[in-house]
Structure formats: C-alpha cells, structure tokens
mmCIF file of C-alpha atoms in Angstrom:
data_model
loop_
_atom_site.group_PDB
_atom_site.id
_atom_site.type_symbol
_atom_site.label_atom_id
_atom_site.label_comp_id
_atom_site.label_asym_id
_atom_site.label_seq_id
_atom_site.Cartn_x
_atom_site.Cartn_y
_atom_site.Cartn_z
ATOM 1 C CA UNK P 1 134.903 201.862 170.614
ATOM 2 C CA UNK P 2 137.923 200.629 172.975
ATOM 3 C CA UNK P 3 135.621 198.700 175.366
ATOM 4 C CA UNK P 4 134.153 196.906 172.303
ATOM 5 C CA UNK P 5 137.633 196.098 170.678
ATOM 6 C CA UNK P 6 138.614 194.909 174.129
ATOM 7 C CA UNK P 7 135.893 192.260 174.016
ATOM 8 C CA UNK P 8 136.471 191.134 170.418
ATOM 9 C CA UNK P 9 140.335 191.209 171.237
ATOM 10 C CA UNK P 10 139.720 188.840 174.096
ATOM 11 C CA UNK P 11 137.442 186.540 172.229
ATOM 12 C CA UNK P 12 139.869 186.337 169.294
ATOM 13 C CA UNK P 13 142.647 185.461 171.684
ATOM 14 C CA UNK P 14 140.806 182.810 173.280
ATOM 15 C CA UNK P 15 139.659 181.245 169.899
ATOM 16 C CA UNK P 16 143.208 181.380 168.185
ATOM 17 C CA UNK P 17 144.980 180.287 171.300
ATOM 18 C CA UNK P 18 144.354 176.644 170.656
ATOM 19 C CA UNK P 19 145.146 176.261 166.945
ATOM 20 C CA UNK P 20 148.333 178.374 167.604
ATOM 21 C CA UNK P 21 149.501 176.205 170.264
ATOM 22 C CA UNK P 22 148.741 172.860 168.298
ATOM 23 C CA UNK P 23 150.852 174.785 165.423
ATOM 24 C CA UNK P 24 153.626 175.730 167.723
ATOM 25 C CA UNK P 25 153.951 172.318 169.341
ATOM 26 C CA UNK P 26 153.766 170.322 166.185
ATOM 27 C CA UNK P 27 156.489 172.546 164.522
ATOM 28 C CA UNK P 28 158.691 171.861 167.575
ATOM 29 C CA UNK P 29 157.538 168.176 167.536
ATOM 30 C CA UNK P 30 158.680 167.754 163.617
ATOM 31 C CA UNK P 31 162.335 169.264 164.490
ATOM 32 C CA UNK P 32 162.699 167.100 167.410
ATOM 33 C CA UNK P 33 161.390 163.836 165.928
ATOM 34 C CA UNK P 34 162.951 164.272 162.278
ATOM 35 C CA UNK P 35 166.191 166.307 162.824
ATOM 36 C CA UNK P 36 167.437 164.737 166.224
ATOM 37 C CA UNK P 37 165.954 161.385 166.250
ATOM 38 C CA UNK P 38 165.698 160.791 162.382
ATOM 39 C CA UNK P 39 162.119 159.395 162.889
ATOM 40 C CA UNK P 40 160.694 160.213 159.506
ATOM 41 C CA UNK P 41 157.263 158.597 160.324
ATOM 42 C CA UNK P 42 156.922 160.643 163.086
ATOM 43 C CA UNK P 43 157.964 163.697 161.490
ATOM 44 C CA UNK P 44 155.565 163.080 158.641
ATOM 45 C CA UNK P 45 152.818 162.772 161.342
ATOM 46 C CA UNK P 46 154.028 166.302 163.021
ATOM 47 C CA UNK P 47 153.882 167.925 159.641
ATOM 48 C CA UNK P 48 150.283 166.551 158.870
ATOM 49 C CA UNK P 49 149.415 167.974 162.434
ATOM 50 C CA UNK P 50 151.070 171.223 161.774
ATOM 51 C CA UNK P 51 149.590 171.767 158.416
ATOM 52 C CA UNK P 52 146.032 170.486 159.917
ATOM 53 C CA UNK P 53 146.076 167.762 156.935
ATOM 54 C CA UNK P 54 144.996 165.443 159.737
ATOM 55 C CA UNK P 55 141.800 167.433 160.081
ATOM 56 C CA UNK P 56 141.288 167.999 156.417
ATOM 57 C CA UNK P 57 141.683 171.726 157.137
ATOM 58 C CA UNK P 58 144.961 172.217 155.046
ATOM 59 C CA UNK P 59 143.177 174.809 152.643
ATOM 60 C CA UNK P 60 141.198 176.536 155.099
ATOM 61 C CA UNK P 61 143.367 176.757 158.455
ATOM 62 C CA UNK P 62 146.108 179.441 157.023
ATOM 63 C CA UNK P 63 143.359 181.722 155.868
ATOM 64 C CA UNK P 64 141.351 181.734 159.029
ATOM 65 C CA UNK P 65 144.400 182.028 161.295
ATOM 66 C CA UNK P 66 145.695 184.735 159.213
ATOM 67 C CA UNK P 67 142.608 186.650 159.423
ATOM 68 C CA UNK P 68 142.253 186.218 163.211
ATOM 69 C CA UNK P 69 145.817 187.307 163.639
ATOM 70 C CA UNK P 70 144.993 190.507 161.660
ATOM 71 C CA UNK P 71 141.883 190.855 163.845
ATOM 72 C CA UNK P 72 144.151 190.609 166.906
ATOM 73 C CA UNK P 73 146.918 192.961 165.615
ATOM 74 C CA UNK P 74 144.200 195.668 164.952
ATOM 75 C CA UNK P 75 142.308 195.248 168.002
ATOM 76 C CA UNK P 76 145.363 195.130 170.018
ATOM 77 C CA UNK P 77 146.936 198.295 168.394
ATOM 78 C CA UNK P 78 143.621 200.234 169.144
ATOM 79 C CA UNK P 79 144.081 199.012 172.685
ATOM 80 C CA UNK P 80 147.570 200.490 172.975
ATOM 81 C CA UNK P 81 146.383 203.935 171.706
ATOM 82 C CA UNK P 82 148.312 203.639 168.326
ATOM 83 C CA UNK P 83 145.011 204.947 166.829
ATOM 84 C CA UNK P 84 144.323 207.571 169.204
ATOM 85 C CA UNK P 85 145.232 210.692 167.149
ATOM 86 C CA UNK P 86 144.429 209.206 163.941
ATOM 87 C CA UNK P 87 140.694 209.190 164.220
ATOM 88 C CA UNK P 88 140.103 211.973 166.512
ATOM 89 C CA UNK P 89 139.062 215.157 164.663
ATOM 90 C CA UNK P 90 141.654 218.131 164.809
ATOM 91 C CA UNK P 91 140.714 221.197 167.406
ATOM 92 C CA UNK P 92 141.090 224.804 166.489
ATOM 93 C CA UNK P 93 142.459 227.379 168.671
ATOM 94 C CA UNK P 94 140.241 229.903 169.724
ATOM 95 C CA UNK P 95 141.683 233.402 170.566
#
C-alpha cells in the first residue's frame, strides 16, 4: 500500500506544483504592486491571476486544489507511518 501511495503522492505533487507556485507568486506580486508601489491596475491583474479568473477557472480551481491537497495530506501521512497501527489488526498473546 505504501508503494502505491508513494506513486500517487509523487504524481499529485508534480501536478499541484505549478498551480500552487502561480498562486504564491501572484499573491506576493499583489502585495508588492498594490501595497508597496500603489499600482492598482497591476494589483488587479495579480488578483485575477491569483484566483485564476484570467483562465476562467475561478469556480473550479479552489475545489481542484483543495481535493489535491487533501490527497497529498492523506498520502503523506501514510508515508510517514501515521496510519501504521490504525489499519493493522491487533495480535493476541499466546501463552
């Protein structure tokens, strides 16, 4: 099971890396453009990129990223061994 989860974890990480990087950079870009340099037009563009409105995915993007992050969390916890004793049957002691 751990081998399968490692495969899924790797693929989810690769798939989610680019959208999360875009979200992080555009969030930082908004702060720099709007708060530091007072460029409202550039700030608005950064918000549109941040929420993926520029790609017309503003309604679907948060759900996809959320489901992907939950998948990464579950597979990552399993790889750490957090579910190790939870799914294993208990052993009885024999005298």
